[in-house]
mmCIF file of C-alpha atoms and ligand atoms in Angstrom:
data_model
loop_
_atom_site.group_PDB
_atom_site.id
_atom_site.type_symbol
_atom_site.label_atom_id
_atom_site.label_comp_id
_atom_site.label_asym_id
_atom_site.label_seq_id
_atom_site.Cartn_x
_atom_site.Cartn_y
_atom_site.Cartn_z
ATOM 1 C CA MET A 201 0.337 0.099 -0.046
ATOM 2 C CA ASN A 202 1.259 3.637 -1.143
ATOM 3 C CA SER A 203 -1.619 5.390 0.530
ATOM 4 C CA ALA A 204 -0.578 8.548 2.735
ATOM 5 C CA LYS A 205 -3.061 7.233 5.423
ATOM 6 C CA THR A 206 -0.490 4.487 5.823
ATOM 7 C CA HIS A 207 1.626 6.937 7.516
ATOM 8 C CA PHE A 208 -0.750 7.976 10.389
ATOM 9 C CA PRO A 209 0.390 6.572 13.534
ATOM 10 C CA LYS A 210 -2.334 4.164 15.402
ATOM 11 C CA LYS A 211 -3.747 5.808 18.487
ATOM 12 C CA GLU A 212 -1.790 4.158 21.279
ATOM 13 C CA ILE A 213 -3.006 4.064 24.830
ATOM 14 C CA LEU A 214 -0.493 5.802 27.361
ATOM 15 C CA LEU A 215 -2.779 6.037 30.269
ATOM 16 C CA GLU A 216 -5.820 4.034 31.638
ATOM 17 C CA LEU A 217 -8.242 4.330 34.526
ATOM 18 C CA GLN A 218 -10.274 1.494 35.142
ATOM 19 C CA ASP A 219 -13.162 2.154 37.621
ATOM 20 C CA VAL A 220 -11.169 4.404 39.895
ATOM 21 C CA TRP A 221 -12.262 5.249 43.269
ATOM 22 C CA LYS A 222 -10.855 7.877 46.134
ATOM 23 C CA THR A 223 -12.516 7.897 49.332
ATOM 24 C CA TYR A 224 -11.100 10.059 52.292
ATOM 25 C CA GLN A 225 -12.328 8.985 55.296
ATOM 26 C CA MET A 226 -13.201 12.154 57.740
ATOM 27 C CA GLY A 227 -14.038 10.655 61.192
ATOM 28 C CA SER A 228 -16.820 8.226 61.168
ATOM 29 C CA GLU A 229 -18.014 9.723 57.566
ATOM 30 C CA SER A 230 -16.446 8.645 54.182
ATOM 31 C CA LEU A 231 -16.399 10.747 51.365
ATOM 32 C CA ASP A 232 -16.435 9.418 47.971
ATOM 33 C CA VAL A 233 -14.575 12.326 46.073
ATOM 34 C CA LEU A 234 -14.018 10.026 42.683
ATOM 35 C CA ARG A 235 -16.627 7.256 42.016
ATOM 36 C CA GLY A 236 -15.672 5.263 39.280
ATOM 37 C CA VAL A 237 -13.698 7.230 36.569
ATOM 38 C CA SER A 238 -12.950 5.143 33.510
ATOM 39 C CA VAL A 239 -11.323 6.608 30.739
ATOM 40 C CA SER A 240 -8.265 6.247 28.419
ATOM 41 C CA ILE A 241 -5.821 8.775 27.593
ATOM 42 C CA TYR A 242 -3.735 8.509 24.255
ATOM 43 C CA LYS A 243 -0.157 9.228 23.250
ATOM 44 C CA GLY A 244 0.330 12.870 22.165
ATOM 45 C CA GLU A 245 -3.325 13.695 23.041
ATOM 46 C CA PHE A 246 -4.149 17.277 24.756
ATOM 47 C CA VAL A 247 -6.784 16.719 26.955
ATOM 48 C CA THR A 248 -8.929 19.032 29.022
ATOM 49 C CA ILE A 249 -10.706 18.237 32.145
ATOM 50 C CA LEU A 250 -13.551 20.608 32.943
ATOM 51 C CA GLY A 251 -15.858 20.646 36.248
ATOM 52 C CA PRO A 252 -16.910 23.089 38.788
ATOM 53 C CA SER A 253 -14.969 23.430 42.316
ATOM 54 C CA GLY A 254 -15.237 20.160 44.510
ATOM 55 C CA SER A 255 -15.934 17.505 41.260
ATOM 56 C CA GLY A 256 -12.525 16.049 41.811
ATOM 57 C CA LYS A 257 -10.298 17.422 39.232
ATOM 58 C CA SER A 258 -7.291 17.751 41.219
ATOM 59 C CA THR A 259 -7.774 14.593 43.468
ATOM 60 C CA LEU A 260 -7.601 12.899 39.704
ATOM 61 C CA MET A 261 -4.561 14.721 38.216
ATOM 62 C CA ASN A 262 -2.689 13.771 41.943
ATOM 63 C CA LEU A 263 -3.736 10.187 40.909
ATOM 64 C CA VAL A 264 -2.747 10.145 37.481
ATOM 65 C CA GLY A 265 0.783 12.396 38.287
ATOM 66 C CA ILE A 266 1.269 9.617 40.746
ATOM 67 C CA LEU A 267 1.325 11.823 43.710
ATOM 68 C CA ASP A 268 -1.390 9.595 45.265
ATOM 69 C CA ILE A 269 -3.017 6.252 45.024
ATOM 70 C CA PRO A 270 -6.741 5.299 44.239
ATOM 71 C CA THR A 271 -8.845 3.382 47.025
ATOM 72 C CA ARG A 272 -10.175 1.367 44.282
ATOM 73 C CA GLY A 273 -9.711 1.016 40.391
ATOM 74 C CA HIS A 274 -6.627 0.429 38.563
ATOM 75 C CA ILE A 275 -4.272 3.076 36.631
ATOM 76 C CA LEU A 276 -2.180 1.722 33.878
ATOM 77 C CA LEU A 277 0.740 3.753 32.504
ATOM 78 C CA GLU A 278 1.839 2.458 29.260
ATOM 79 C CA LYS A 279 0.293 -0.930 30.306
ATOM 80 C CA LYS A 280 1.632 -1.266 33.518
ATOM 81 C CA ASP A 281 -0.910 -1.491 36.529
ATOM 82 C CA LEU A 282 0.820 1.003 38.910
ATOM 83 C CA SER A 283 -0.782 -0.939 42.063
ATOM 84 C CA HIS A 284 1.486 -3.804 41.156
ATOM 85 C CA LEU A 285 4.668 -1.275 41.417
ATOM 86 C CA SER A 286 6.867 -0.589 44.429
ATOM 87 C CA GLU A 287 7.421 2.897 46.155
ATOM 88 C CA SER A 288 10.687 3.383 44.656
ATOM 89 C CA ALA A 289 9.331 2.049 41.219
ATOM 90 C CA LEU A 290 6.417 4.848 41.515
ATOM 91 C CA ALA A 291 8.923 7.360 42.335
ATOM 92 C CA GLN A 292 11.405 6.860 39.275
ATOM 93 C CA LEU A 293 8.057 6.715 36.808
ATOM 94 C CA ARG A 294 6.970 10.097 38.330
ATOM 95 C CA GLY A 295 10.244 11.759 37.800
ATOM 96 C CA LYS A 296 10.697 10.257 34.260
ATOM 97 C CA LYS A 297 7.055 10.123 33.208
ATOM 98 C CA ILE A 298 5.413 12.926 34.508
ATOM 99 C CA GLY A 299 6.078 17.001 34.607
ATOM 100 C CA PHE A 300 3.599 18.696 37.079
ATOM 101 C CA VAL A 301 2.522 22.828 36.477
ATOM 102 C CA PHE A 302 0.247 23.950 39.362
ATOM 103 C CA GLN A 303 -2.005 26.845 39.735
ATOM 104 C CA GLN A 304 0.118 28.157 42.786
ATOM 105 C CA PHE A 305 3.372 27.907 40.398
ATOM 106 C CA ASN A 306 5.015 25.918 43.501
ATOM 107 C CA LEU A 307 8.466 26.948 42.849
ATOM 108 C CA ILE A 308 10.899 27.178 45.544
ATOM 109 C CA HIS A 309 11.753 30.921 46.800
ATOM 110 C CA THR A 310 15.105 30.568 47.851
ATOM 111 C CA LEU A 311 16.256 29.410 44.468
ATOM 112 C CA SER A 312 16.747 31.070 41.242
ATOM 113 C CA ALA A 313 14.718 30.312 38.072
ATOM 114 C CA LEU A 314 17.266 28.242 36.871
ATOM 115 C CA GLU A 315 18.292 26.167 40.535
ATOM 116 C CA ASN A 316 14.477 25.717 40.303
ATOM 117 C CA VAL A 317 14.769 24.099 36.859
ATOM 118 C CA ILE A 318 17.801 22.058 37.672
ATOM 119 C CA LEU A 319 16.188 20.772 40.787
ATOM 120 C CA PRO A 320 14.427 17.598 39.443
ATOM 121 C CA THR A 321 17.407 16.283 37.516
ATOM 122 C CA ILE A 322 19.389 15.769 40.347
ATOM 123 C CA PHE A 323 18.028 12.144 40.890
ATOM 124 C CA GLN A 324 18.607 11.594 37.590
ATOM 125 C CA ASN A 325 22.008 9.817 36.494
ATOM 126 C CA VAL A 326 23.101 12.780 34.285
ATOM 127 C CA PRO A 327 26.463 14.650 34.759
ATOM 128 C CA GLN A 328 25.736 18.059 36.264
ATOM 129 C CA THR A 329 27.113 20.037 33.189
ATOM 130 C CA GLN A 330 24.700 18.589 31.026
ATOM 131 C CA ARG A 331 21.609 19.244 33.459
ATOM 132 C CA ILE A 332 22.658 22.956 33.483
ATOM 133 C CA GLU A 333 22.737 23.166 29.773
ATOM 134 C CA ARG A 334 19.250 21.359 29.678
ATOM 135 C CA ALA A 335 17.998 23.835 31.959
ATOM 136 C CA LYS A 336 19.089 27.030 30.360
ATOM 137 C CA GLU A 337 17.703 25.270 26.921
ATOM 138 C CA LEU A 338 14.366 25.124 28.442
ATOM 139 C CA LEU A 339 14.313 28.743 30.291
ATOM 140 C CA ALA A 340 15.301 29.982 26.895
ATOM 141 C CA LEU A 341 12.618 28.418 25.231
ATOM 142 C CA VAL A 342 9.774 29.590 27.666
ATOM 143 C CA GLY A 343 11.457 33.106 26.507
ATOM 144 C CA LEU A 344 13.250 33.644 30.093
ATOM 145 C CA ALA A 345 16.995 33.401 29.361
ATOM 146 C CA ASP A 346 17.141 37.159 30.666
ATOM 147 C CA ARG A 347 15.773 35.741 33.942
ATOM 148 C CA MET A 348 17.763 32.747 34.961
ATOM 149 C CA HIS A 349 19.178 34.297 38.005
ATOM 150 C CA HIS A 350 16.098 36.072 39.435
ATOM 151 C CA ARG A 351 14.493 34.492 42.363
ATOM 152 C CA PRO A 352 10.709 33.870 42.088
ATOM 153 C CA ASN A 353 9.727 36.832 44.180
ATOM 154 C CA GLU A 354 11.697 38.946 41.392
ATOM 155 C CA LEU A 355 9.690 37.369 38.381
ATOM 156 C CA SER A 356 6.132 38.232 37.525
ATOM 157 C CA GLY A 357 3.105 35.648 38.066
ATOM 158 C CA GLY A 358 3.192 34.973 33.986
ATOM 159 C CA GLN A 359 7.177 34.445 34.249
ATOM 160 C CA GLN A 360 7.083 32.198 37.171
ATOM 161 C CA GLN A 361 4.412 29.928 35.482
ATOM 162 C CA ARG A 362 6.983 29.794 32.621
ATOM 163 C CA VAL A 363 9.713 28.575 35.005
ATOM 164 C CA ALA A 364 7.476 25.941 35.966
ATOM 165 C CA ILE A 365 6.999 24.795 32.951
ATOM 166 C CA ALA A 366 10.461 24.389 32.083
ATOM 167 C CA ARG A 367 10.815 22.676 35.323
ATOM 168 C CA ALA A 368 8.194 20.273 34.509
ATOM 169 C CA LEU A 369 9.816 19.755 31.205
ATOM 170 C CA VAL A 370 13.627 19.256 32.473
ATOM 171 C CA ASN A 371 13.435 15.428 32.646
ATOM 172 C CA ASN A 372 11.611 15.285 29.242
ATOM 173 C CA PRO A 373 8.789 13.539 30.730
ATOM 174 C CA GLU A 374 5.944 12.046 28.247
ATOM 175 C CA ILE A 375 3.231 13.789 29.975
ATOM 176 C CA ILE A 376 2.534 17.188 31.140
ATOM 177 C CA LEU A 377 -0.062 17.574 33.727
ATOM 178 C CA ALA A 378 -1.152 21.157 34.392
ATOM 179 C CA ASP A 379 -3.771 22.132 37.458
ATOM 180 C CA GLU A 380 -5.257 25.421 36.683
ATOM 181 C CA PRO A 381 -2.135 26.934 35.010
ATOM 182 C CA THR A 382 -3.688 29.838 34.080
ATOM 183 C CA GLY A 383 -5.717 30.426 37.352
ATOM 184 C CA ASN A 384 -3.675 33.065 39.155
ATOM 185 C CA LEU A 385 -2.610 34.958 35.901
ATOM 186 C CA ASP A 386 -3.758 37.917 34.096
ATOM 187 C CA SER A 387 -5.229 36.954 30.547
ATOM 188 C CA GLN A 388 -2.264 38.006 28.504
ATOM 189 C CA SER A 389 0.009 36.062 30.521
ATOM 190 C CA GLY A 390 -2.417 33.196 30.727
ATOM 191 C CA LYS A 391 -2.884 33.603 27.156
ATOM 192 C CA GLN A 392 0.989 32.854 26.605
ATOM 193 C CA ILE A 393 0.715 30.174 29.018
ATOM 194 C CA MET A 394 -1.730 28.481 26.705
ATOM 195 C CA GLU A 395 0.324 29.244 24.053
ATOM 196 C CA LEU A 396 3.604 27.395 25.376
ATOM 197 C CA LEU A 397 1.760 24.371 26.228
ATOM 198 C CA THR A 398 0.155 24.055 22.749
ATOM 199 C CA THR A 399 3.562 24.650 21.130
ATOM 200 C CA LEU A 400 4.612 21.623 23.741
ATOM 201 C CA HIS A 401 1.618 19.418 22.411
ATOM 202 C CA GLU A 402 2.210 20.189 18.744
ATOM 203 C CA LYS A 403 5.877 20.514 18.161
ATOM 204 C CA GLU A 404 7.741 18.578 21.166
ATOM 205 C CA LYS A 405 4.289 16.094 20.850
ATOM 206 C CA LYS A 406 3.871 15.770 24.366
ATOM 207 C CA THR A 407 0.600 14.648 26.100
ATOM 208 C CA ILE A 408 -0.914 17.414 27.740
ATOM 209 C CA ILE A 409 -4.033 16.992 30.572
ATOM 210 C CA LEU A 410 -5.265 20.275 31.519
ATOM 211 C CA VAL A 411 -7.579 20.883 34.330
ATOM 212 C CA THR A 412 -9.831 23.918 34.098
ATOM 213 C CA HIS A 413 -12.701 25.771 34.776
ATOM 214 C CA ASP A 414 -12.384 28.065 31.949
ATOM 215 C CA GLN A 415 -14.480 26.924 29.259
ATOM 216 C CA SER A 416 -12.941 29.352 27.022
ATOM 217 C CA LEU A 417 -9.413 27.153 26.986
ATOM 218 C CA VAL A 418 -11.226 24.152 26.032
ATOM 219 C CA ARG A 419 -11.103 25.188 22.433
ATOM 220 C CA HIS A 420 -6.902 24.417 22.910
ATOM 221 C CA ALA A 421 -7.766 20.581 23.458
ATOM 222 C CA GLN A 422 -8.930 17.522 21.455
ATOM 223 C CA ARG A 423 -11.014 15.919 23.920
ATOM 224 C CA THR A 424 -12.563 17.712 26.912
ATOM 225 C CA ILE A 425 -13.729 15.363 29.981
ATOM 226 C CA SER A 426 -16.343 16.622 31.945
ATOM 227 C CA LEU A 427 -16.557 15.873 35.753
ATOM 228 C CA ARG A 428 -19.139 16.305 38.028
ATOM 229 C CA ASP A 429 -19.364 14.847 41.569
ATOM 230 C CA GLY A 430 -16.388 12.460 41.272
ATOM 231 C CA LYS A 431 -17.552 11.165 37.760
ATOM 232 C CA ILE A 432 -17.426 11.610 34.331
ATOM 233 C CA VAL A 433 -20.407 13.051 32.965
ATOM 234 C CA SER A 434 -19.435 13.159 29.104
ATOM 235 C CA ILE A 435 -16.340 13.334 26.812
ATOM 236 C CA THR A 436 -16.461 15.284 23.784
ATOM 237 C CA ASN A 437 -14.260 15.410 20.851
ATOM 238 C CA LYS A 438 -13.325 18.458 19.156
HETATM 239 N N1 ATP B 1780 -7.234 15.333 51.599
HETATM 240 C C1 ATP B 1780 -8.553 15.357 51.514
HETATM 241 N N2 ATP B 1780 -9.287 14.958 52.870
HETATM 242 C C2 ATP B 1780 -10.612 14.871 52.701
HETATM 243 N N3 ATP B 1780 -11.042 15.582 51.591
HETATM 244 C C3 ATP B 1780 -10.527 16.119 50.670
HETATM 245 C C4 ATP B 1780 -9.108 15.867 50.464
HETATM 246 N N4 ATP B 1780 -8.584 16.155 48.900
HETATM 247 C C5 ATP B 1780 -9.971 17.013 48.586
HETATM 248 N N5 ATP B 1780 -11.023 16.444 49.267
HETATM 249 C C6 ATP B 1780 -12.276 16.915 48.637
HETATM 250 O O1 ATP B 1780 -12.540 16.066 47.760
HETATM 251 C C7 ATP B 1780 -13.373 16.928 46.900
HETATM 252 C C8 ATP B 1780 -12.855 17.292 45.698
HETATM 253 O O2 ATP B 1780 -11.700 18.047 45.883
HETATM 254 P P1 ATP B 1780 -10.574 18.376 44.567
HETATM 255 O O3 ATP B 1780 -9.666 19.267 44.857
HETATM 256 O O4 ATP B 1780 -10.433 17.417 43.686
HETATM 257 O O5 ATP B 1780 -11.688 19.554 43.901
HETATM 258 P P2 ATP B 1780 -11.384 20.318 42.433
HETATM 259 O O6 ATP B 1780 -12.359 19.776 41.129
HETATM 260 O O7 ATP B 1780 -9.908 20.470 41.992
HETATM 261 O O8 ATP B 1780 -11.874 21.448 42.843
HETATM 262 P P3 ATP B 1780 -11.212 23.051 42.599
HETATM 263 O O9 ATP B 1780 -11.594 23.611 41.056
HETATM 264 O O10 ATP B 1780 -11.750 24.061 43.514
HETATM 265 O O11 ATP B 1780 -9.549 22.890 42.341
HETATM 266 C C9 ATP B 1780 -13.515 18.271 47.549
HETATM 267 O O12 ATP B 1780 -15.281 18.270 48.111
HETATM 268 C C10 ATP B 1780 -12.491 18.328 48.638
HETATM 269 O O13 ATP B 1780 -12.922 19.302 49.852
HETATM 270 MG MG1 MG B 1781 -7.967 21.574 41.953
#
């Protein structure tokens, strides 16, 4: 076959959630924050998770990002069931495969932009000079080559979020998880961050999962997952 169609890569599942529950015990009461979430995320996809405050978006991101474990159900990353892995294997996977971007930036205030970006590489087996080079390249990519020795409080909100994105990319993760990354930014800086995420998706082929309650950001994504009261109520394609 010589058709151009044959060159399209097959959709490959990167991440699979199977009947995922998260229950918090509050004294004698138990609170089901996620109630049977099942969904597959494909390699190279840009997905948004939309839902009102308290619907379980961040809880879901923490599970997907291996920062927490489900009470019930299974999460498979590249067909590996996370519940079968040791703590140290999970930490390895988290460090290598996942980059996090949070609403509050979560930078370390005593470190420069450059030092913040280098930080996640410390546990990787790569020579220091190479790690510094990579961090500098990423700061240049996010437009902050001239700000790398600034501390977070010497940067604007949008600049801090760009440092956080550079930090998320430093171990070359497959997946970027962004939880309300524009929530604390003015609309112009928010736009820049969204453009950056879109570029990472289109040019670097990153899989992006973006949590938002801003309906206007949904157009950036190929699929939108709507969450209500800990359940998926709809999945829509662009
Ligand atoms: N550690 C915890 N212990 C008990 N309850 C929790 C805990 N973490 C979250 N919750 C509850 O779980 C529900 C979902 O929280 P979550 O942070 O996932 O919501 P969200 O969709 O991200 O909301 P927002 O848009 O406000 O960020 C909330 O009702 C919250 O109070
Ligand atoms: Mg949240």
